[in-house]
C-alpha positions as CSV (number, residue, x, y, z in Angstrom):
1,M,140.5,-29.5,139.2
2,S,140.3,-26.9,141.9
3,T,143.2,-25.1,140.3
4,M,141.5,-25.1,137.0
5,N,138.4,-23.6,138.4
6,R,140.4,-20.8,140.1
7,I,142.1,-19.9,136.8
8,D,138.7,-19.8,135.1
9,W,137.3,-17.5,137.8
10,L,140.3,-15.2,137.6
11,G,139.9,-15.1,133.8
12,L,136.3,-14.2,134.1
13,S,137.1,-11.5,136.7
14,G,139.7,-10.0,134.4
15,I,137.3,-9.9,131.6
16,A,134.6,-8.3,133.7
17,A,137.0,-5.7,135.0
18,F,138.1,-4.9,131.5
19,A,134.5,-4.6,130.4
20,V,133.8,-2.2,133.3
21,S,136.9,-0.2,132.5
22,G,135.8,0.0,128.9
23,A,132.3,1.2,129.8
24,V,133.7,3.9,132.1
25,A,136.1,5.0,129.4
26,C,133.2,5.2,126.9
27,S,131.1,7.1,129.3
28,S,133.9,9.6,130.0
29,S,134.6,10.2,126.4
30,S,130.8,10.7,125.8
31,S,130.5,13.4,128.5
32,P,132.8,16.0,126.9
33,A,130.8,15.6,123.7
34,A,127.7,16.5,125.6
35,D,129.6,19.4,127.2
36,A,130.7,20.4,123.8
37,G,127.1,20.2,122.7
38,G,126.2,22.4,125.6
39,G,129.0,24.8,124.6
40,E,127.6,24.8,121.2
41,D,124.2,25.6,122.6
42,G,125.8,28.4,124.6
43,S,127.5,29.8,121.5
44,S,124.2,29.6,119.8
45,S,122.6,31.5,122.7
46,G,125.4,34.0,122.7
47,A,124.9,34.5,119.0
48,A,121.2,34.9,119.5
49,S,121.8,37.4,122.3
50,G,124.2,39.3,120.0
51,S,121.7,39.3,117.3
52,S,119.1,40.5,119.7
53,G,121.5,43.3,120.8
54,T,122.1,44.3,117.2
55,S,118.4,44.3,116.6
56,S,117.9,46.4,119.7
57,S,120.7,48.8,118.6
58,S,119.0,49.0,115.2
59,S,115.7,49.8,116.8
60,T,117.3,52.5,119.0
61,S,119.1,53.9,116.0
62,S,115.9,53.9,114.0
63,S,114.1,55.7,116.9
64,S,116.8,58.3,117.1
65,S,116.6,58.8,113.4
66,S,112.9,59.1,113.7
67,S,113.3,61.6,116.6
68,S,115.8,63.6,114.6
69,S,113.6,63.6,111.6
70,S,110.7,64.7,113.8
71,G,112.9,67.4,115.3
72,G,113.8,68.5,111.8
73,S,110.2,68.7,110.9
74,S,109.4,70.8,114.0
75,S,112.3,73.1,113.2
76,S,111.1,73.4,109.7
77,S,107.7,74.1,110.9
78,G,109.1,76.8,113.3
79,S,110.9,78.4,110.4
80,S,107.7,78.4,108.4
81,S,105.8,80.0,111.2
82,S,108.4,82.6,111.7
83,G,108.2,82.8,108.2
84,G,104.9,84.3,108.5
85,D,103.7,86.8,108.0
86,T,104.9,89.0,105.3
87,G,101.8,92.4,104.8
88,A,103.2,96.1,103.1
89,P,103.5,99.4,105.4
90,P,101.4,102.5,104.5
91,A,103.0,104.9,102.1
92,E,104.8,107.7,104.0
93,G,102.5,110.5,104.7
94,G,99.5,108.8,103.0
95,T,97.0,106.1,103.6
96,E,97.8,102.4,103.4
97,G,98.5,101.4,99.8
98,G,98.3,105.1,98.7
99,A,100.8,107.8,98.0
100,S,101.0,111.4,99.2
101,A,102.0,114.7,97.6
102,T,102.8,118.2,98.8
103,L,100.3,120.9,98.0
104,T,101.9,124.4,98.1
105,V,99.8,127.6,98.3
106,K,101.6,130.8,97.5
107,N,100.1,133.5,99.6
108,Y,101.0,136.7,97.8
109,I,103.0,138.9,100.1
110,S,101.2,137.2,103.1
111,W,98.1,139.4,102.5
112,C,95.8,136.5,103.2
113,Q,95.3,133.9,105.9
114,V,95.2,130.4,104.3
115,T,93.8,127.1,105.5
116,I,94.3,123.8,103.7
117,N,91.8,120.9,104.3
118,G,90.7,122.4,107.6
119,G,94.2,122.6,108.9
120,T,95.8,125.4,111.0
121,P,95.3,128.8,109.4
122,S,98.6,130.5,108.3
123,T,99.6,134.0,107.0
124,G,102.9,132.6,105.8
125,A,104.0,133.6,102.2
126,T,104.1,129.8,101.5
127,V,101.7,127.4,103.1
128,T,102.1,123.6,102.5
129,A,100.3,120.4,103.4
130,S,100.7,116.7,102.7
131,V,97.7,115.4,100.8
132,A,96.7,112.1,99.3
133,V,97.3,111.8,95.6
134,G,93.9,111.6,93.8
135,S,92.1,113.5,96.5
136,T,90.5,116.9,96.1
137,A,92.0,119.5,98.4
138,T,89.9,122.4,99.8
139,I,91.7,125.8,100.4
140,V,90.1,128.7,102.2
141,A,91.5,132.2,102.2
142,T,90.5,135.3,104.1
143,P,92.2,138.7,104.5
144,A,95.0,138.5,107.0
145,P,93.8,139.6,110.5
146,G,94.5,143.2,111.4
147,T,94.8,144.4,107.8
148,S,92.5,146.3,105.4
149,F,93.0,143.9,102.5
150,V,90.0,142.5,100.6
151,I,89.3,139.7,98.3
152,G,89.1,140.7,94.7
153,A,87.2,139.3,91.7
154,D,89.7,136.6,90.7
155,P,92.1,135.9,93.6
156,W,93.1,132.3,92.6
157,F,95.5,130.7,90.2
158,G,96.2,126.9,89.6
159,V,92.9,125.7,91.1
160,T,90.1,123.6,89.5
161,Q,88.0,126.7,88.8
162,N,88.8,128.2,85.4
163,D,91.2,125.3,84.6
164,G,94.0,126.9,86.6
165,G,93.7,130.4,85.2
166,A,92.8,133.5,87.2
167,A,89.6,132.4,89.0
168,P,87.0,133.5,91.5
169,G,86.4,131.3,94.5
170,T,83.2,130.6,96.3
171,D,82.9,133.7,98.4
172,Q,81.1,134.2,101.7
173,G,80.7,137.3,103.9
174,S,82.1,140.8,103.2
175,G,85.0,143.1,104.0
176,A,87.7,141.9,106.4
177,T,85.8,138.7,107.3
178,K,85.0,137.7,103.8
179,T,86.3,134.2,102.8
180,T,87.0,132.6,99.4
181,T,87.1,128.9,98.9
182,A,88.7,127.0,96.0
183,T,89.5,123.3,95.3
184,V,92.2,121.4,93.4
185,V,92.5,117.7,92.4
186,V,95.9,116.5,93.6
187,T,97.8,114.5,91.0
188,G,101.2,115.0,92.5
189,N,103.2,117.8,94.0
190,Q,101.3,121.0,93.1
191,C,101.2,124.7,93.6
192,V,98.3,127.2,93.6
193,S,98.2,130.8,94.6
194,V,95.9,133.3,96.2
195,C,95.9,137.0,96.8
196,C,94.0,139.4,99.0
197,G,94.4,142.9,97.4
198,D,94.1,146.5,98.2
199,P,90.6,147.9,99.1
200,P,88.1,148.6,97.9
201,S,88.3,146.1,94.9
202,G,91.3,143.9,95.8
203,S,93.6,145.4,93.3
204,G,97.4,145.1,93.3
205,C,97.4,141.2,92.9
206,P,99.4,139.3,90.2
207,T,97.9,138.8,86.8
208,T,99.8,135.6,86.2
209,N,100.4,132.6,88.4
210,P,103.2,133.2,90.9
211,C,103.9,129.5,91.1
212,P,107.0,128.2,89.4
């Protein structure tokens, strides 16, 4: 009877030991699964981080594009500014937006002293001045200093008076200090002539316009 009890006890102990071993084995095989789950979580985290990194890269790239675009706009704006200002320079020898022409006064044999528009008096055989087209030029002549020449009745050619023919001017004074003034409307390069003739009447001057 005692032997039988011992056998029963040993049988029960073996069963218990087997059960414990089975539980441990189950527990061990369950742990890797949890680890695997953890790994899976880790992979998910990694994927999420990667996604975040991609998103961050996208954002950075978008910012760069934005900056480039902004830079392009600034550059374009700079070009525009430089592009300014575009107004036209004055016509050579004339006023802004106007044109000029050359007025020539033929001073017959330099017997007169000639002034154009209040400029420097000259006894040259040809006296010129740059004048604005459309303006009225005023020419004053007087006998050349140190001579005995006088101003005759019709000393001018090519001026407004008498439609360009032989014409009197507006005279002032007498003798060697007498002056004669004539005007001409400038329509382009033009030529007029004046003569101070021999005393006492101013004879010896041309009867036709010396201008070409």
